[in-house]
CSV table of C-alpha atoms in Angstrom, one decimal:
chain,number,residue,atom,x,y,z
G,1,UNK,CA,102.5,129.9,176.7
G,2,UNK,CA,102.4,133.7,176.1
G,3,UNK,CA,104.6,136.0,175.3
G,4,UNK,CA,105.4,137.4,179.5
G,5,UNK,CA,105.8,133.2,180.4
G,6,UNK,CA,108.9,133.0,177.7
G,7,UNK,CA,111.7,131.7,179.2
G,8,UNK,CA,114.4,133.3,177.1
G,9,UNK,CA,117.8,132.0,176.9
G,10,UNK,CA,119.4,129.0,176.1
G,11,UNK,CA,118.3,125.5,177.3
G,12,UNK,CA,118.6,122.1,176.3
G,13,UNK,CA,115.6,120.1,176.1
G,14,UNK,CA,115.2,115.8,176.4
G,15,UNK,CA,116.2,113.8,173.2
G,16,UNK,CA,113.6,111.7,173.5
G,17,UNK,CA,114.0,108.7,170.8
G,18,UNK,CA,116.3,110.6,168.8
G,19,UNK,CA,119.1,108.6,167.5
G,20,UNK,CA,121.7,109.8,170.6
G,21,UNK,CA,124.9,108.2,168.4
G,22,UNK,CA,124.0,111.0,166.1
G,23,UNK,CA,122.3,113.9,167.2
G,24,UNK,CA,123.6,115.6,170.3
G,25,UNK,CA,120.6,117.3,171.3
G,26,UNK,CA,117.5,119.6,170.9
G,27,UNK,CA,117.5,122.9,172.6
G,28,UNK,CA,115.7,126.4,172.4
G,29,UNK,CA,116.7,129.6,172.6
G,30,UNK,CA,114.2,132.5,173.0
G,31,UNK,CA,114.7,136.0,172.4
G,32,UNK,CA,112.2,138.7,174.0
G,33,UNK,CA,113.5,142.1,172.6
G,34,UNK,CA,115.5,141.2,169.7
G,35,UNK,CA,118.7,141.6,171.4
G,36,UNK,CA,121.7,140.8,169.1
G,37,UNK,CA,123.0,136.5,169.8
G,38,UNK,CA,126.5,136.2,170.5
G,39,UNK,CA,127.2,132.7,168.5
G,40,UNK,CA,130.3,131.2,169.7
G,41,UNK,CA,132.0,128.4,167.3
G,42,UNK,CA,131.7,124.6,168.5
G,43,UNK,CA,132.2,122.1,165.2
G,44,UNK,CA,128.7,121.1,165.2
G,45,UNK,CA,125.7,121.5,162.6
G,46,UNK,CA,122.2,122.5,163.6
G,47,UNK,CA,119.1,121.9,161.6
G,48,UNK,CA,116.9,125.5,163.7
G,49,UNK,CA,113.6,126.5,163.3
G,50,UNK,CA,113.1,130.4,163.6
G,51,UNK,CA,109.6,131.1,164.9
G,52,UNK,CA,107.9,134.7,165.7
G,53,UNK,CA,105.8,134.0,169.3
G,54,UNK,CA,102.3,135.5,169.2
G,55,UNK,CA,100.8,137.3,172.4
G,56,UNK,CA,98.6,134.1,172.4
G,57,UNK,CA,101.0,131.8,172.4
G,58,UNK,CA,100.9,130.4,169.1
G,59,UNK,CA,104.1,130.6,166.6
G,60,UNK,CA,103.8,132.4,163.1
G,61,UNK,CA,106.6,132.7,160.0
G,62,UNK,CA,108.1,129.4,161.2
G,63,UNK,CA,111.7,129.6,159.0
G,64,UNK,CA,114.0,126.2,158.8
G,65,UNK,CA,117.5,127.0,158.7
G,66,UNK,CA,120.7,124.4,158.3
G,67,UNK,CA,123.6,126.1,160.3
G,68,UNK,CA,127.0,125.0,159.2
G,69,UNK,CA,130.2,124.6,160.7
G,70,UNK,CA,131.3,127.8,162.1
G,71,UNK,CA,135.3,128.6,163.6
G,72,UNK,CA,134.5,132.4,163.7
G,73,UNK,CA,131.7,133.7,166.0
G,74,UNK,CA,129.1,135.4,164.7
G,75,UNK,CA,126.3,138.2,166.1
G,76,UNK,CA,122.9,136.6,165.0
G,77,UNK,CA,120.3,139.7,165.3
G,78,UNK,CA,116.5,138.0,165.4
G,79,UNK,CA,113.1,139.9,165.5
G,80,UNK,CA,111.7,140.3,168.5
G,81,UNK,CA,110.0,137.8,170.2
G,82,UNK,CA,111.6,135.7,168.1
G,83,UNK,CA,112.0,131.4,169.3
G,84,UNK,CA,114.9,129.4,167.8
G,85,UNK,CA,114.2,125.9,168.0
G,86,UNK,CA,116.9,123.2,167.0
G,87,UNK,CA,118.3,119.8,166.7
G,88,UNK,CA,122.1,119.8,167.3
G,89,UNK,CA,123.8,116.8,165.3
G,90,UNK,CA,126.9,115.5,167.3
G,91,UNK,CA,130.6,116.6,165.3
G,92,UNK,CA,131.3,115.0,162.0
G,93,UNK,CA,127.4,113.5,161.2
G,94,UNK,CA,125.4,117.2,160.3
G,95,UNK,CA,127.0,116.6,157.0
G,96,UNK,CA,125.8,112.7,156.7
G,97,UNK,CA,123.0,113.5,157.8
G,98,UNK,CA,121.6,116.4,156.1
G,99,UNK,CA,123.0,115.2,152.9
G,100,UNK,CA,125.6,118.2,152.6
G,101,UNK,CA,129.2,118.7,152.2
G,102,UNK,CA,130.1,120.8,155.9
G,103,UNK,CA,132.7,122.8,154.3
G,104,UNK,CA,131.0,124.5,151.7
G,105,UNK,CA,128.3,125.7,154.5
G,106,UNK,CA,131.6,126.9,156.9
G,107,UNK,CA,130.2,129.9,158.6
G,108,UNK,CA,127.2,129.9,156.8
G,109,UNK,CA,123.9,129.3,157.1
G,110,UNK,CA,121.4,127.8,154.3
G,111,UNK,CA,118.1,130.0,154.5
G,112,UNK,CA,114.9,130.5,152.6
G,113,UNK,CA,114.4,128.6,149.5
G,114,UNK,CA,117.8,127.1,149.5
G,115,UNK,CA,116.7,125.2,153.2
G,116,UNK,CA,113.2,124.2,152.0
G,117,UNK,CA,115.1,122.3,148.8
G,118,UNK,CA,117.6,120.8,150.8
G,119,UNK,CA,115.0,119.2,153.1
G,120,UNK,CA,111.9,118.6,150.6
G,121,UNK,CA,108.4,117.6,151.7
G,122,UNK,CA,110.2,116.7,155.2
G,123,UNK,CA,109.9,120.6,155.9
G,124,UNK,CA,106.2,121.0,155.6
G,125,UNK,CA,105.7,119.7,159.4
G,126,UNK,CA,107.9,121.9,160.4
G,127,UNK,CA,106.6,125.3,158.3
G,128,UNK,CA,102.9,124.5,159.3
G,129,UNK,CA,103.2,124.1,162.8
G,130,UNK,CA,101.4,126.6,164.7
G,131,UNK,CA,103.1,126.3,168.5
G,132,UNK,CA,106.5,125.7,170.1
G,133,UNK,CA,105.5,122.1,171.1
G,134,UNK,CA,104.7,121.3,167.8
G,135,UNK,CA,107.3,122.8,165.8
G,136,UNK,CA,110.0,120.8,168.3
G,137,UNK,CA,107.6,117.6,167.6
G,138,UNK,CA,108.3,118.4,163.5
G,139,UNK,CA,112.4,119.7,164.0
G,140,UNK,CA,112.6,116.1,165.8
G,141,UNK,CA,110.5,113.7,163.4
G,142,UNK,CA,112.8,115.6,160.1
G,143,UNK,CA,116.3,114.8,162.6
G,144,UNK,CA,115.1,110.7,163.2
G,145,UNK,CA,114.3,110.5,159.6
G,146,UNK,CA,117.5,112.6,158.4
G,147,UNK,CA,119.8,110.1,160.9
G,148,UNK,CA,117.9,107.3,160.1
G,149,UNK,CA,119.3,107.6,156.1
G,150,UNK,CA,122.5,108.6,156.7
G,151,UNK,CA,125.2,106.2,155.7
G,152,UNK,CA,128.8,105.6,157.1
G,153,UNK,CA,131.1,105.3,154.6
G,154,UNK,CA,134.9,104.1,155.5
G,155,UNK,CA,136.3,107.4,155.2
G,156,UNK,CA,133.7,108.8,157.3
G,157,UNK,CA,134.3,106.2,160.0
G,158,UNK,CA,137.8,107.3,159.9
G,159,UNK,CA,137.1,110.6,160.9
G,160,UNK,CA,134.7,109.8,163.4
G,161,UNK,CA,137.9,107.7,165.1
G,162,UNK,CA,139.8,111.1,165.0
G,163,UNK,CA,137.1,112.9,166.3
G,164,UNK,CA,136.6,110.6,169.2
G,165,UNK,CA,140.2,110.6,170.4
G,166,UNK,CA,140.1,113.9,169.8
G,167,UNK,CA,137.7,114.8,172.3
G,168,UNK,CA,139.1,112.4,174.6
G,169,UNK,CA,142.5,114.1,174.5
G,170,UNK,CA,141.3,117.4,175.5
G,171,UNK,CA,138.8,116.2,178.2
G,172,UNK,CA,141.6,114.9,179.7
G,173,UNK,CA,143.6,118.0,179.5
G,174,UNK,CA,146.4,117.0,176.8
G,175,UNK,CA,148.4,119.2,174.3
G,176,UNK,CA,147.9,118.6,170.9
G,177,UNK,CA,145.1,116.9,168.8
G,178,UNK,CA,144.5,112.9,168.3
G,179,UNK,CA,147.0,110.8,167.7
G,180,UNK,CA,148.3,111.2,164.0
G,181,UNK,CA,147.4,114.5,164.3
G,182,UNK,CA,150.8,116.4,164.5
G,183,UNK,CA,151.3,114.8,160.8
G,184,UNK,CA,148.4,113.1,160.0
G,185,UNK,CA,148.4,111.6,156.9
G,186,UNK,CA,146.4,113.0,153.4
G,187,UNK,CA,143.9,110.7,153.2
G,188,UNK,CA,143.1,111.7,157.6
G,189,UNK,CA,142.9,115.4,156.2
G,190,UNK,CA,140.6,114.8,153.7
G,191,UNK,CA,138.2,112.9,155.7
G,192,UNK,CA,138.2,115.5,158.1
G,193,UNK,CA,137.2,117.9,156.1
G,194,UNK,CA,134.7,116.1,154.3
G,195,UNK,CA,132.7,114.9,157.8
G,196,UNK,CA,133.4,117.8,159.7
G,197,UNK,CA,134.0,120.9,157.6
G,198,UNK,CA,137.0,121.9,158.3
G,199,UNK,CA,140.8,120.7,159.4
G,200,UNK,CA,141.6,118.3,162.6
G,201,UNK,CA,144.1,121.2,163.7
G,202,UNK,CA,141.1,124.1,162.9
G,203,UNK,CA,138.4,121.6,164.8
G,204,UNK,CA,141.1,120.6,168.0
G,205,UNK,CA,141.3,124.7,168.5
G,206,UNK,CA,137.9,124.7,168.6
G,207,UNK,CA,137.0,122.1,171.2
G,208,UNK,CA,140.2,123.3,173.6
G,209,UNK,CA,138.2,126.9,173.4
G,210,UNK,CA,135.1,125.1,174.2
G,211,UNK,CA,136.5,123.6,177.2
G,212,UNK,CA,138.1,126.3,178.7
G,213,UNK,CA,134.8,128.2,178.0
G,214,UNK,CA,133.3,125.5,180.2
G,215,UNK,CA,135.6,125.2,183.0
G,216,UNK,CA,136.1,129.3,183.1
G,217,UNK,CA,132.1,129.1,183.6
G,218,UNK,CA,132.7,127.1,186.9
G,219,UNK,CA,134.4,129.6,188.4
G,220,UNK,CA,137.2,127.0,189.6
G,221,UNK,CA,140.7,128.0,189.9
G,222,UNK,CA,143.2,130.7,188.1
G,223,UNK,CA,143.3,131.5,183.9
G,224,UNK,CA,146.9,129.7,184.2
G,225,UNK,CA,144.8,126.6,186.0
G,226,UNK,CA,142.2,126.8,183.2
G,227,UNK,CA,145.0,127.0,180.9
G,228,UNK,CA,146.4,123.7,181.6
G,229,UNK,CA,143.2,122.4,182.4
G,230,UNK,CA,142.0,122.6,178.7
G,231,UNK,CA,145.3,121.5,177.0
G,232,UNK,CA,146.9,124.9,176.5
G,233,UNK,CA,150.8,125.3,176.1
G,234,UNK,CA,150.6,128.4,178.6
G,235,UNK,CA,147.7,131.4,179.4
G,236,UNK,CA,149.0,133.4,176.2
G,237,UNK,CA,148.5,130.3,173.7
G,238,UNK,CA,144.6,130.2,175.3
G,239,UNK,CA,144.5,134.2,175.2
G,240,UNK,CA,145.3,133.9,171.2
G,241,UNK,CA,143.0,131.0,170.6
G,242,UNK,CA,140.1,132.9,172.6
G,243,UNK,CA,140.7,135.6,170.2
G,244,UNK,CA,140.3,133.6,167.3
G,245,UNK,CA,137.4,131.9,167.8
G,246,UNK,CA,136.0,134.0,170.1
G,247,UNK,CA,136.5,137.7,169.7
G,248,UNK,CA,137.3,138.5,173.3
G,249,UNK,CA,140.0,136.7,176.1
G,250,UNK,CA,139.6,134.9,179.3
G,251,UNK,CA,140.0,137.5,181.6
G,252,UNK,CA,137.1,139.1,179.8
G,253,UNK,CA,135.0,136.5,178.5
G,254,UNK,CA,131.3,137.8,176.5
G,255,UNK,CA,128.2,136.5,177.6
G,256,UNK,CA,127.0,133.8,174.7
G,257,UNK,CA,125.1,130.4,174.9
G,258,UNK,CA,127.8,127.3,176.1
G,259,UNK,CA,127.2,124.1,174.8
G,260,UNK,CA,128.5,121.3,177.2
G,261,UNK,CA,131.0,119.4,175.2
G,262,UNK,CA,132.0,117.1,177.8
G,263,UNK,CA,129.3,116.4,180.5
């Protein structure tokens, strides 16, 4: 595949026999003239591969990075021509999984030397590989062995409870968190923090402005209906909380990459 057949963009691409309990998918995201990325903030961790596309197809200066937690958005400017390849790990098991604490990589990114320690000889697929199919081949065989090792722990099991009701809460279009979650108890806080990065509160804002990102993309009824859709106390609570973790409001949304939370 040369340079005029990449597909730039963001797509998701077939898990294959990754471990689906624990990684969320693989997708790829090409860039063709080095635009600047609009990242918007979901609660996940992503283990990318940054790769320059040559005019013949193969990949060069092939880069792992671990993406933490982020509940900011960020603009990510690449080179051009530049392929991000990655595996997205579902909420609350990047940490596990990766063998990192999430919080101390909040809004951060580990880069360089610093990625290349954390994941040891399992990188050395994944630097040497010389074309998209076989960088995605490497990300994917470092993912099954990285969820294969990961351990659940009792306090991590708790959080992935929260996180599941959670989610299921604001699918189904209800105000608030998880149960517990109005006054959840210290020992649910730390967990939380520990598995997922950051507070239940911090991660529930996250997820509501995920959804309404997701149903405003459909193009189905009023910001009001969206509003209520996604769990919102009114259109000026989601207008706040678009502002927060997005930088811009409903009625004016910015074009960025949308990971389907709830499909």
């Amino acid at each position: 595949m040369g340079i005029a057949a990449l597909d730039t963009g963001y797509v998701e691409l077939p898990l294959g026999t990754l471990d689906a309990t624990r990684i969320e998918a693989v997708w790829r995201c090409g860039v063709a003239a080095g635009q600047p990325q609009r990242v918007l903030p979901d609660g996940r961790m992503d283990l990318v591969a940054h790769c320059v596309l040559q005019p013949d197809g193969s990949v060069a200066s092939v880069r792992p990075v671990v993406a933490g937690p982020a509940d900011t958005p960020t603009q990510v400017v690449l080179r051009s021509n530049t392929v991000l390849v990655g595996v997205r790990f579902h909420i609350g098991w990047g940490g596990v999984c990766l063998g990192v604490v999430p919080r101390t990589l909040r809004n951060q990114a580990l880069t360089g030397p610093c990625a290349l320690a954390l994941l040891g000889p399992l990188a050395d697929a994944v630097v040497r590989a010389d074309s998209l199919p076989r960088v995605q081949a490497a990300l994917c065989a470092v993912a099954s062995t990285l969820a294969a090792r990961a351990v659940v722990t009792a306090a991590h099991g708790r959080a992935l409870q929260a996180i599941a009701q959670m989610k299921q809460r604001i699918e189904a279009g209800g105000v608030g968190d998880a149960p517990g979650a109005e006054s959840p108890s210290r020992t649910l806080r730390r967990d939380m923090v520990e598995a997922a990065g950051y507070p239940l509160r911090t991660l529930s804002g996250v997820l509501r402005f995920q959804r309404a990102m997701e149903l405003l993309d459909t193009g189905v009824g009023t910001l009001s209906d969206v509003a209520m859709a996604a769990g919102y106390a009114d259109q000026a609570h989601m207008t706040r909380e678009f502002r927060r973790f997005g930088g811009f409001t409903p009625a004016a949304p910015a074009p960025a990459p949308l990971v389907r939370l709830f499909v």
